[in-house]
mmCIF file of C-alpha atoms in Angstrom:
data_model
loop_
_atom_site.group_PDB
_atom_site.id
_atom_site.type_symbol
_atom_site.label_atom_id
_atom_site.label_comp_id
_atom_site.label_asym_id
_atom_site.label_seq_id
_atom_site.Cartn_x
_atom_site.Cartn_y
_atom_site.Cartn_z
ATOM 1 C CA MET A 1 60.959 36.599 -19.143
ATOM 2 C CA VAL A 2 58.128 37.764 -16.865
ATOM 3 C CA ILE A 3 59.144 35.357 -13.765
ATOM 4 C CA ALA A 4 63.026 36.164 -14.274
ATOM 5 C CA ALA A 5 62.096 40.050 -14.222
ATOM 6 C CA LEU A 6 60.014 39.098 -10.647
ATOM 7 C CA ARG A 7 62.847 36.783 -9.172
ATOM 8 C CA ASP A 8 64.472 39.377 -7.265
ATOM 9 C CA ARG A 9 61.353 40.608 -5.604
ATOM 10 C CA THR A 10 59.729 39.676 -2.373
ATOM 11 C CA PHE A 11 56.035 39.616 -1.940
ATOM 12 C CA ALA A 12 54.254 39.180 1.368
ATOM 13 C CA THR A 13 50.807 38.240 0.149
ATOM 14 C CA LEU A 14 49.248 35.954 -2.847
ATOM 15 C CA PRO A 15 47.695 39.141 -4.538
ATOM 16 C CA GLU A 16 50.896 41.285 -4.425
ATOM 17 C CA LEU A 17 52.327 38.940 -6.687
ATOM 18 C CA ARG A 18 49.550 38.334 -8.953
ATOM 19 C CA ALA A 19 49.385 42.287 -9.503
ATOM 20 C CA ALA A 20 52.997 42.150 -9.983
ATOM 21 C CA VAL A 21 52.662 39.574 -12.588
ATOM 22 C CA TYR A 22 49.879 41.635 -14.290
ATOM 23 C CA GLU A 23 51.652 44.500 -14.780
ATOM 24 C CA ARG A 24 54.962 42.551 -16.354
ATOM 25 C CA VAL A 25 52.390 41.155 -18.706
ATOM 26 C CA ALA A 26 50.819 43.910 -19.834
ATOM 27 C CA ALA A 27 54.485 45.554 -20.476
ATOM 28 C CA TYR A 28 55.318 42.460 -21.874
ATOM 29 C CA ASN A 29 52.777 42.208 -24.481
ATOM 30 C CA ALA A 30 52.911 45.996 -25.060
ATOM 31 C CA LYS A 31 56.612 46.225 -25.847
ATOM 32 C CA PRO A 32 57.569 46.819 -29.647
ATOM 33 C CA PHE A 33 58.589 44.059 -31.948
ATOM 34 C CA GLN A 34 62.518 44.301 -33.054
ATOM 35 C CA LYS A 35 62.032 43.330 -36.639
ATOM 36 C CA ARG A 36 58.208 44.110 -37.465
ATOM 37 C CA ALA A 37 56.151 47.013 -36.743
ATOM 38 C CA GLY A 38 53.520 46.752 -33.772
ATOM 39 C CA SER A 39 53.339 44.563 -30.452
ATOM 40 C CA ARG A 40 51.539 41.348 -29.269
ATOM 41 C CA LEU A 41 49.014 43.558 -27.472
ATOM 42 C CA SER A 42 48.485 45.260 -31.244
ATOM 43 C CA VAL A 43 48.662 41.805 -33.242
ATOM 44 C CA PHE A 44 45.954 40.410 -30.455
ATOM 45 C CA GLU A 45 43.535 43.400 -30.984
ATOM 46 C CA GLY A 46 43.894 43.733 -34.259
ATOM 47 C CA GLU A 47 43.954 40.045 -35.998
ATOM 48 C CA GLU A 48 42.632 37.722 -32.834
ATOM 49 C CA LYS A 49 40.333 39.795 -30.476
ATOM 50 C CA PRO A 50 37.298 40.257 -33.378
ATOM 51 C CA LEU A 51 37.424 36.626 -33.929
ATOM 52 C CA LEU A 52 36.716 35.653 -30.411
ATOM 53 C CA ARG A 53 33.176 34.676 -29.227
ATOM 54 C CA PRO A 54 31.450 35.606 -25.844
ATOM 55 C CA LEU A 55 31.698 32.889 -22.822
ATOM 56 C CA PRO A 56 28.506 31.241 -22.345
ATOM 57 C CA GLN A 57 25.678 33.048 -19.983
ATOM 58 C CA VAL A 58 26.006 29.512 -17.514
ATOM 59 C CA ARG A 59 28.976 28.436 -16.225
ATOM 60 C CA PHE A 60 30.046 25.155 -16.911
ATOM 61 C CA GLU A 61 29.298 22.442 -14.691
ATOM 62 C CA ILE A 62 30.545 18.626 -14.315
ATOM 63 C CA SER A 63 27.997 16.250 -14.998
ATOM 64 C CA GLN A 64 27.366 12.266 -15.130
ATOM 65 C CA TRP A 65 25.106 10.380 -17.293
ATOM 66 C CA LEU A 66 22.795 7.451 -16.786
ATOM 67 C CA TYR A 67 21.701 5.483 -19.334
ATOM 68 C CA GLY A 68 18.884 3.319 -20.367
ATOM 69 C CA ARG A 69 16.880 4.123 -17.434
ATOM 70 C CA LYS A 70 13.303 3.019 -17.923
ATOM 71 C CA VAL A 71 10.074 5.708 -17.534
ATOM 72 C CA GLN A 72 7.753 3.763 -14.926
ATOM 73 C CA LYS A 73 4.201 3.051 -14.953
ATOM 74 C CA ASN A 74 3.555 5.820 -12.911
ATOM 75 C CA GLY A 75 5.386 8.474 -15.293
ATOM 76 C CA HIS A 76 8.711 8.728 -13.355
ATOM 77 C CA VAL A 77 12.190 7.684 -13.345
ATOM 78 C CA VAL A 78 14.128 7.061 -10.601
ATOM 79 C CA PHE A 79 17.370 8.459 -9.396
ATOM 80 C CA GLU A 80 19.197 7.532 -5.868
ATOM 81 C CA ARG A 81 15.837 6.515 -4.624
ATOM 82 C CA ASN A 82 13.964 9.323 -5.339
ATOM 83 C CA PHE A 83 11.277 9.835 -8.689
ATOM 84 C CA TYR A 84 11.543 12.565 -10.942
ATOM 85 C CA SER A 85 8.317 13.188 -13.608
ATOM 86 C CA VAL A 86 8.917 12.458 -17.084
ATOM 87 C CA PRO A 87 6.496 13.666 -19.706
ATOM 88 C CA TYR A 88 3.383 10.755 -19.698
ATOM 89 C CA GLU A 89 3.776 9.878 -23.108
ATOM 90 C CA ASN A 90 6.988 8.501 -22.277
ATOM 91 C CA ILE A 91 5.924 5.908 -20.140
ATOM 92 C CA GLY A 92 7.561 2.513 -20.741
ATOM 93 C CA ARG A 93 10.474 4.258 -22.575
ATOM 94 C CA SER A 94 14.108 4.160 -22.037
ATOM 95 C CA VAL A 95 15.756 7.706 -21.548
ATOM 96 C CA ASP A 96 18.954 9.021 -20.275
ATOM 97 C CA LEU A 97 19.429 11.411 -17.314
ATOM 98 C CA ARG A 98 22.406 13.855 -17.085
ATOM 99 C CA ILE A 99 22.742 15.015 -13.519
ATOM 100 C CA THR A 100 24.698 17.935 -12.042
ATOM 101 C CA ASP A 101 25.018 19.069 -8.293
ATOM 102 C CA THR A 102 21.664 20.597 -8.811
ATOM 103 C CA THR A 103 19.614 19.673 -11.445
ATOM 104 C CA LEU A 104 18.554 16.123 -13.011
ATOM 105 C CA GLU A 105 17.687 16.238 -16.729
ATOM 106 C CA VAL A 106 16.038 13.646 -18.712
ATOM 107 C CA PHE A 107 16.895 12.943 -22.399
ATOM 108 C CA ALA A 108 15.507 11.095 -25.124
ATOM 109 C CA GLY A 109 18.257 10.857 -27.820
ATOM 110 C CA ASP A 110 19.275 14.711 -28.166
ATOM 111 C CA GLN A 111 15.861 16.021 -26.919
ATOM 112 C CA ARG A 112 15.550 17.287 -23.434
ATOM 113 C CA LEU A 113 12.084 16.269 -22.315
ATOM 114 C CA THR A 114 12.303 17.861 -18.901
ATOM 115 C CA SER A 115 14.208 19.159 -15.682
ATOM 116 C CA HIS A 116 14.157 19.263 -12.024
ATOM 117 C CA LEU A 117 16.066 20.361 -9.254
ATOM 118 C CA LEU A 118 17.574 17.562 -7.399
ATOM 119 C CA ALA A 119 16.078 16.106 -4.135
ATOM 120 C CA PRO A 120 18.370 17.638 -1.086
ATOM 121 C CA ALA A 121 21.119 14.764 0.313
ATOM 122 C CA GLY A 122 19.647 11.876 2.523
ATOM 123 C CA VAL A 123 15.957 12.813 1.389
ATOM 124 C CA VAL A 124 14.435 9.382 0.167
ATOM 125 C CA ASN A 125 11.090 8.128 -1.626
ATOM 126 C CA GLU A 126 10.373 11.844 -2.563
ATOM 127 C CA TYR A 127 8.310 12.748 -5.402
ATOM 128 C CA ARG A 128 9.382 15.555 -8.009
ATOM 129 C CA THR A 129 6.323 15.990 -10.179
ATOM 130 C CA HIS A 130 5.758 18.964 -12.553
ATOM 131 C CA ASP A 131 1.803 19.026 -13.554
ATOM 132 C CA SER A 132 2.604 19.438 -17.163
ATOM 133 C CA ASP A 133 4.351 15.937 -17.205
ATOM 134 C CA LEU A 134 0.973 14.450 -15.944
ATOM 135 C CA PRO A 135 -2.083 13.860 -18.137
ATOM 136 C CA ASP A 136 -4.740 16.155 -16.935
ATOM 137 C CA GLY A 137 -2.699 17.836 -14.907
ATOM 138 C CA PRO A 138 -2.963 18.370 -10.934
ATOM 139 C CA ARG A 139 -5.732 15.810 -10.925
ATOM 140 C CA TYR A 140 -3.495 13.309 -10.729
ATOM 141 C CA GLN A 141 -1.631 13.403 -7.008
ATOM 142 C CA GLN A 142 1.787 11.789 -6.287
ATOM 143 C CA MET A 143 1.661 9.221 -3.304
ATOM 144 C CA ASP A 144 2.087 10.305 0.070
ATOM 145 C CA PRO A 145 1.995 8.906 3.995
ATOM 146 C CA GLN A 146 -1.726 10.657 4.408
ATOM 147 C CA ARG A 147 -2.663 9.217 1.485
ATOM 148 C CA ALA A 148 -1.300 5.848 2.003
ATOM 149 C CA ARG A 149 -2.885 5.923 5.876
ATOM 150 C CA GLU A 150 -6.541 6.756 3.657
ATOM 151 C CA TRP A 151 -6.039 3.906 1.561
ATOM 152 C CA ALA A 152 -5.262 1.736 4.627
ATOM 153 C CA ALA A 153 -8.530 2.747 6.269
ATOM 154 C CA ARG A 154 -10.391 1.951 3.302
ATOM 155 C CA ILE A 155 -8.807 -1.710 3.521
ATOM 156 C CA GLY A 156 -9.653 -2.160 7.607
ATOM 157 C CA GLU A 157 -8.597 -1.628 10.838
ATOM 158 C CA ASN A 158 -5.672 -4.002 10.942
ATOM 159 C CA THR A 159 -4.277 -2.876 7.705
ATOM 160 C CA THR A 160 -4.240 0.871 9.231
ATOM 161 C CA THR A 161 -2.636 -0.390 12.419
ATOM 162 C CA ILE A 162 -0.199 -1.911 10.245
ATOM 163 C CA VAL A 163 0.460 1.013 8.079
ATOM 164 C CA ASN A 164 0.583 3.300 11.267
ATOM 165 C CA ARG A 165 3.461 1.185 13.143
ATOM 166 C CA ILE A 166 5.502 1.535 9.634
ATOM 167 C CA PHE A 167 5.609 5.016 10.081
ATOM 168 C CA GLU A 168 5.934 4.771 13.619
ATOM 169 C CA SER A 169 9.162 2.718 13.484
ATOM 170 C CA VAL A 170 11.039 5.268 10.913
ATOM 171 C CA PRO A 171 12.269 8.917 11.886
ATOM 172 C CA VAL A 172 10.553 10.447 9.098
ATOM 173 C CA ASP A 173 7.022 9.364 7.495
ATOM 174 C CA GLU A 174 8.670 9.238 4.160
ATOM 175 C CA GLN A 175 11.757 6.488 4.836
ATOM 176 C CA GLY A 176 8.238 4.090 5.616
ATOM 177 C CA LEU A 177 6.243 4.931 2.429
ATOM 178 C CA GLY A 178 7.651 2.140 0.429
ATOM 179 C CA ALA A 179 6.819 -0.304 2.919
ATOM 180 C CA ALA A 180 3.471 0.858 3.898
ATOM 181 C CA LEU A 181 2.846 0.725 0.081
ATOM 182 C CA ALA A 182 4.331 -2.887 -0.178
ATOM 183 C CA VAL A 183 1.546 -3.891 2.174
ATOM 184 C CA LEU A 184 -1.273 -2.059 0.596
ATOM 185 C CA ARG A 185 -0.667 -3.131 -2.957
ATOM 186 C CA LEU A 186 -1.365 -6.471 -1.991
ATOM 187 C CA THR A 187 -4.658 -5.663 -2.616
ATOM 188 C CA ARG A 188 -4.077 -5.694 -6.263
ATOM 189 C CA ARG A 189 -3.103 -9.447 -5.936
ATOM 190 C CA TYR A 190 -5.724 -10.200 -3.174
ATOM 191 C CA SER A 191 -9.197 -8.834 -2.200
ATOM 192 C CA PRO A 192 -8.886 -6.309 0.195
ATOM 193 C CA THR A 193 -11.161 -8.541 2.493
ATOM 194 C CA ARG A 194 -8.162 -11.115 2.558
ATOM 195 C CA VAL A 195 -5.332 -8.334 3.096
ATOM 196 C CA GLU A 196 -7.247 -7.102 6.230
ATOM 197 C CA ALA A 197 -7.762 -10.806 7.787
ATOM 198 C CA ALA A 198 -3.842 -11.688 7.068
ATOM 199 C CA ALA A 199 -2.835 -8.299 8.711
ATOM 200 C CA GLY A 200 -5.327 -9.388 11.921
ATOM 201 C CA ILE A 201 -3.459 -12.712 11.476
ATOM 202 C CA ALA A 202 0.374 -10.933 11.465
ATOM 203 C CA LEU A 203 -0.992 -8.645 14.338
ATOM 204 C CA ASP A 204 -1.984 -11.263 16.601
ATOM 205 C CA SER A 205 1.850 -12.791 15.964
ATOM 206 C CA ARG A 206 4.758 -11.872 18.021
ATOM 207 C CA VAL A 207 5.874 -9.180 15.329
ATOM 208 C CA ARG A 208 6.047 -5.925 16.663
ATOM 209 C CA SER A 209 5.731 -4.107 12.888
ATOM 210 C CA PRO A 210 4.340 -6.807 10.383
ATOM 211 C CA ARG A 211 5.297 -5.693 6.690
ATOM 212 C CA TYR A 212 4.769 -7.368 3.084
ATOM 213 C CA ALA A 213 7.500 -10.098 4.076
ATOM 214 C CA HIS A 214 4.991 -11.232 6.938
ATOM 215 C CA LEU A 215 1.624 -10.937 5.072
ATOM 216 C CA ARG A 216 2.347 -12.253 1.686
ATOM 217 C CA PRO A 217 3.134 -15.854 3.089
ATOM 218 C CA ILE A 218 -0.045 -16.087 4.824
ATOM 219 C CA LEU A 219 -1.828 -14.828 1.747
ATOM 220 C CA ASP A 220 0.229 -17.223 -0.378
ATOM 221 C CA SER A 221 -0.790 -20.137 1.592
ATOM 222 C CA ASN A 222 -4.732 -19.354 2.450
ATOM 223 C CA GLN A 223 -3.850 -19.482 6.104
ATOM 224 C CA ASP A 224 -6.279 -15.774 6.037
ATOM 225 C CA GLN A 225 -8.901 -18.449 4.961
ATOM 226 C CA ARG A 226 -8.200 -21.129 7.204
ATOM 227 C CA GLY A 227 -8.312 -18.179 9.927
ATOM 228 C CA ARG A 228 -4.914 -18.954 11.623
ATOM 229 C CA GLY A 229 -1.756 -17.989 11.685
ATOM 230 C CA PRO A 230 1.856 -19.834 11.339
ATOM 231 C CA TRP A 231 3.380 -18.844 14.475
ATOM 232 C CA PHE A 232 1.257 -19.869 17.412
ATOM 233 C CA GLU A 233 -1.078 -22.730 15.653
ATOM 234 C CA PRO A 234 0.444 -25.644 13.605
ATOM 235 C CA ALA A 235 -1.717 -27.057 10.570
ATOM 236 C CA ASP A 236 -3.649 -30.345 11.289
ATOM 237 C CA GLU A 237 -3.921 -31.164 7.501
ATOM 238 C CA GLU A 238 -1.393 -34.032 5.990
ATOM 239 C CA PRO A 239 1.325 -32.998 4.409
ATOM 240 C CA ALA A 240 1.161 -33.413 0.558
ATOM 241 C CA GLY A 241 2.908 -35.425 -1.387
ATOM 242 C CA TYR A 242 5.086 -38.569 -1.201
ATOM 243 C CA VAL A 243 7.092 -38.765 1.930
ATOM 244 C CA ARG A 244 10.046 -41.288 2.298
ATOM 245 C CA GLY A 245 11.460 -41.958 5.324
ATOM 246 C CA ALA A 246 14.871 -43.446 6.676
ATOM 247 C CA ASP A 247 14.005 -47.049 5.650
ATOM 248 C CA TYR A 248 13.485 -45.931 2.005
ATOM 249 C CA TYR A 249 17.308 -44.266 1.692
ATOM 250 C CA ALA A 250 18.703 -46.938 3.808
ATOM 251 C CA GLY A 251 18.121 -49.526 0.703
ATOM 252 C CA ASP A 252 18.106 -53.059 0.630
ATOM 253 C CA THR A 253 20.463 -54.370 3.492
ATOM 254 C CA GLN A 254 19.965 -58.201 2.585
#
């Protein structure tokens, strides 16, 4: 009925049409009923309006859920290659993430543990950490490129050179943090002395920017203890085990 009343009119803009629709709807709702007292407006104000609840103060946001994310030993969960802190007593626990356009929330069941602003688009290896999530507050610091360089300096000159080259190979230092830490964490499996020796062997090779994939084989095969690398000096030991030549596989020809 409202549309029919506007059918013969012409509107130059959408706001003009919207205002005309509002006007006609208001008149239609205020029109008295034919067979009963009142109008649609009076019924709404007297019976329906008192039952309405106010709109939420926070606008609804579309979100996505990720389930069963494990809290790492460093007290963070990973989302899109960035790290978000969780209260430390939840380390090792599986939690659920609710992500909106601006926020990441961490839940354990129906309990919200913490929330963070999302890292900007294109940023990786960034740590978002609340001091209250850590065991003793700000005494625990997140790993960053500067701390990685200091760690490398404690191991030795060769390791420092490799870490610096990793950071020089990327546009932003944070993009090289993961690769640098992979090299430094070799000291958890091997002694710092061995890692430094392996770093020297890797630097003597033709690889411009040695990384974990270059150092780990040197350490696994004990080349750092023999003082040579696989690229420029062949080993002089006999191969271990039994070697069967072509005569063996040829079989009995008689």
